[in-house]
CSV table of C-alpha atoms in Angstrom, one decimal:
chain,number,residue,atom,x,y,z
B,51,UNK,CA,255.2,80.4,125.8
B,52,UNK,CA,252.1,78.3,126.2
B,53,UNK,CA,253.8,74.9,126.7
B,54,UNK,CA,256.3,76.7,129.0
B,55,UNK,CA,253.2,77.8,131.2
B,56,UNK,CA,251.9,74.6,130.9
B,57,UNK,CA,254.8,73.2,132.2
B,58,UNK,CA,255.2,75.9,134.8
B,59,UNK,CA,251.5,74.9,135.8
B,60,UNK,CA,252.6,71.4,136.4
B,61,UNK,CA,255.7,71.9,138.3
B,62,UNK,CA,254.1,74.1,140.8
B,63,UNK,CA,251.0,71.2,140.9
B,64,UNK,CA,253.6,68.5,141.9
B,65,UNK,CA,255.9,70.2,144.1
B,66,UNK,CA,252.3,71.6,146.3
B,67,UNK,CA,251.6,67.5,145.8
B,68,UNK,CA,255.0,66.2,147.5
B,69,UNK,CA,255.1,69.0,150.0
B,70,UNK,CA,251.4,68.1,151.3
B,71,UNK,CA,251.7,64.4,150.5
B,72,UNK,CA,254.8,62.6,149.0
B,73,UNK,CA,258.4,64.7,149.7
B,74,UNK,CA,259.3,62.0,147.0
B,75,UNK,CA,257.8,63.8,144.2
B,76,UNK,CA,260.1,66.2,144.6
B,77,UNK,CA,262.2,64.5,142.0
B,78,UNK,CA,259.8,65.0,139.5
B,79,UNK,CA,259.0,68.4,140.4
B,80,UNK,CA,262.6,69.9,139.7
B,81,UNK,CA,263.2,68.5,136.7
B,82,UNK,CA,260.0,70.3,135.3
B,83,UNK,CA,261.1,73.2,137.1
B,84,UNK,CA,264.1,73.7,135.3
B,85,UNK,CA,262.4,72.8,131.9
B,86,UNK,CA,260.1,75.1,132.5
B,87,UNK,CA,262.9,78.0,133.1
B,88,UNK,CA,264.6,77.0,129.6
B,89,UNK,CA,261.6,76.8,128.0
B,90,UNK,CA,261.1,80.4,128.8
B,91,UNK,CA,264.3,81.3,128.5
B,92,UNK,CA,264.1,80.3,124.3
B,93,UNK,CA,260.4,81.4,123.8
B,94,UNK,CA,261.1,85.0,125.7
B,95,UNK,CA,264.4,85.8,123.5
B,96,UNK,CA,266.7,85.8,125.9
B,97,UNK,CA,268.3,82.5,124.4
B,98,UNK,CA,268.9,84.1,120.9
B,99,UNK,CA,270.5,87.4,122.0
B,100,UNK,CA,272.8,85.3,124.5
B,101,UNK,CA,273.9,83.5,121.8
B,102,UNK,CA,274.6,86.8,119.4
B,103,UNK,CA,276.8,88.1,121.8
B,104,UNK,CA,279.0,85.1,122.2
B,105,UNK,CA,279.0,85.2,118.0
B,106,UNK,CA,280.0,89.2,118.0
B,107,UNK,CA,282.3,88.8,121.4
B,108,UNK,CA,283.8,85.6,119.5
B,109,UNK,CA,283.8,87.7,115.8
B,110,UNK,CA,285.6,91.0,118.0
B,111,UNK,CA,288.6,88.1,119.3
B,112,UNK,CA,289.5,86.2,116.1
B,113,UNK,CA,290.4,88.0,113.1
B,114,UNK,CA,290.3,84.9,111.0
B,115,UNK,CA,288.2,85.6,108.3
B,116,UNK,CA,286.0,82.7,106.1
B,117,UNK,CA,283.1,80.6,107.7
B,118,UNK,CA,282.1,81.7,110.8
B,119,UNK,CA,284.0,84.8,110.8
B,120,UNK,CA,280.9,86.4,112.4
B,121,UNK,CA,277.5,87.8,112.5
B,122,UNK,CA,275.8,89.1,109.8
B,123,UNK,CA,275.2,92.9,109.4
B,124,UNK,CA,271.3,92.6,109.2
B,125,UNK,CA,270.6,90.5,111.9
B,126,UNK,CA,268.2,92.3,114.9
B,127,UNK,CA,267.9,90.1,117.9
B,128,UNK,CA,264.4,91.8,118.8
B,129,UNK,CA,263.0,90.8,115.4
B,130,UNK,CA,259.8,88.5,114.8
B,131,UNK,CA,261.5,85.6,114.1
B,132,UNK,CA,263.7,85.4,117.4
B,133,UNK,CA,260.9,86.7,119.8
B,134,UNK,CA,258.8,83.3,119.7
B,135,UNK,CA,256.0,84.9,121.5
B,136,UNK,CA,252.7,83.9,120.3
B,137,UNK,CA,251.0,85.9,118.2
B,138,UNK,CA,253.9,88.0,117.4
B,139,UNK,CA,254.2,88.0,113.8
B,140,UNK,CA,256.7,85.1,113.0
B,141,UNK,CA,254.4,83.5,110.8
B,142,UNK,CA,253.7,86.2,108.7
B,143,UNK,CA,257.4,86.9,108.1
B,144,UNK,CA,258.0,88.9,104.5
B,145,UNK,CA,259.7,86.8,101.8
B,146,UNK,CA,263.5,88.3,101.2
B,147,UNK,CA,264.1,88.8,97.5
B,148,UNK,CA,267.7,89.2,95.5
B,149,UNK,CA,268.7,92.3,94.9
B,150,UNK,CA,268.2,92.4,90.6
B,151,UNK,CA,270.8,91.8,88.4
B,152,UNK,CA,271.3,93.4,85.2
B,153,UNK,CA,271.8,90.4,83.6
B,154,UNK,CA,269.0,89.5,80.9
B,155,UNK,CA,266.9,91.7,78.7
B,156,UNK,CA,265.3,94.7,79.9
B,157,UNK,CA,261.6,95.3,80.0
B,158,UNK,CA,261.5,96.4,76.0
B,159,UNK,CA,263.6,93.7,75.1
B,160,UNK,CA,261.6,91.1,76.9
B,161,UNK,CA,257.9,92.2,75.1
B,162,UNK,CA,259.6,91.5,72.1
B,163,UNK,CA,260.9,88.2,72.2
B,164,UNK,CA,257.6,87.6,73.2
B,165,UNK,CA,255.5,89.5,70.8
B,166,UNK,CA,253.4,91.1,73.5
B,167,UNK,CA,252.5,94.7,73.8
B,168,UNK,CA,253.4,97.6,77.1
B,169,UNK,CA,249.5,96.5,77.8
B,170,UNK,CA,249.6,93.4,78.1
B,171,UNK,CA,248.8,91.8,81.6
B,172,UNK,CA,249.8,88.9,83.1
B,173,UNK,CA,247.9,86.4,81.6
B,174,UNK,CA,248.6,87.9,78.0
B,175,UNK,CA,252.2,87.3,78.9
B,176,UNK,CA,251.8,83.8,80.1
B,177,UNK,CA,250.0,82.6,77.2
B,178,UNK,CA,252.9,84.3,74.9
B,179,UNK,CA,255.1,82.3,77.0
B,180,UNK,CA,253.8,79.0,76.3
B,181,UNK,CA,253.4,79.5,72.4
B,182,UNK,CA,256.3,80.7,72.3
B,183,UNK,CA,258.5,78.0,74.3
B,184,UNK,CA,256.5,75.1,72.1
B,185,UNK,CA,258.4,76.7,68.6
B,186,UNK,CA,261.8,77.1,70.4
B,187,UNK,CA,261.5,74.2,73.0
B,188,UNK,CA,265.3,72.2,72.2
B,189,UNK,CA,263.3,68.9,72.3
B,190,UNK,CA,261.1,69.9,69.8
B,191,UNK,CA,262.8,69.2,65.9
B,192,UNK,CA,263.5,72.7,65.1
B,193,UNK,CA,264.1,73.9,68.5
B,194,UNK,CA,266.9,76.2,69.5
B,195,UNK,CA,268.1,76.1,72.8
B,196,UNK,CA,269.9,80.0,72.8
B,197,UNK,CA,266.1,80.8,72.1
B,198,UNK,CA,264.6,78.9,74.3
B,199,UNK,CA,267.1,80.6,76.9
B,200,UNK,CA,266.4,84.0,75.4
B,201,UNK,CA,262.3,83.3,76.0
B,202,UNK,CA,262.3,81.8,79.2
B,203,UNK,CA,264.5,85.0,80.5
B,204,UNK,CA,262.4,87.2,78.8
B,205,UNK,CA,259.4,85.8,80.9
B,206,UNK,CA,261.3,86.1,84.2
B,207,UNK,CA,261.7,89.0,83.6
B,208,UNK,CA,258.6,90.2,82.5
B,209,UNK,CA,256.9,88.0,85.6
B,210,UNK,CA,258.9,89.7,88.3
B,211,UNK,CA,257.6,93.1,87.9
């Protein structure tokens, strides 16, 4: 919005300029002028809901399926990330996260391939981590790479919570 006002600012400087001294200037003062509109257009929101329609009017018409078959369920036009106003929140958006899988060990399982205890904190898992990956590294001569797997899950799993 600032460098939209900032333009606005300068269009209305140069079209007062050519009306008082140079009608000429004119042609520099439009262009700027209609930056200046799409500038706020985008940084207001307006752009990003026009286009959301077109994808949902397009999605409603073509029953297609596959890529581009239309918007996604979770999408809110008035959200941070689409508003572009300064100072409202974009940059401190919230980090999305997979939904878990209940693939790899469980909690139990994990503090045992690691040999830590239900009090251990993070560091104490870390460290168990490491020693432990150095025995079952597969570069390492009697490594084993099904344990090494089994380790390294067992710390994702016991990092993520």
């Amino acid at each position: 919005m600032v460098l939209a006002a900032t333009f606005a600012g300068l269009s209305v400087f140069v079209a007062m300029v050519a009306i008082a001294f140079q009608p000429v200037l004119l042609v520099v003062a439009v262009p700027f002028g209609v930056v200046t509109y799409f500038m706020w257009y985008q940084a207001s929101g307006r752009l990003g809901r026009r286009i959301y329609r077109g994808v949902e009017r397009q999605a409603r018409t073509t029953d297609r399926g596959g890529f581009g078959a239309g918007p996604r369920e979770d999408w809110d036009p008035r959200s941070e990330r689409f508003r572009g106003a300064v100072g409202s929140g974009a940059d401190e958006r919230t980090r999305r996260t997979a939904p878990r899988t209940t693939d790899g060990p469980t909690e139990r399982e994990a503090r045992q391939v690691l040999e830590v205890g239900p009090e251990a904190d993070e560091g104490d898992v870390r460290r168990a981590y490491r020693e432990k990956v150095k025995e079952v590294h597969p570069d390492t001569p009697d490594g084993d790479e099904e344990r090494f797997k089994k380790v390294a899950a067992a710390y994702e799993r016991l990092a993520e919570d």
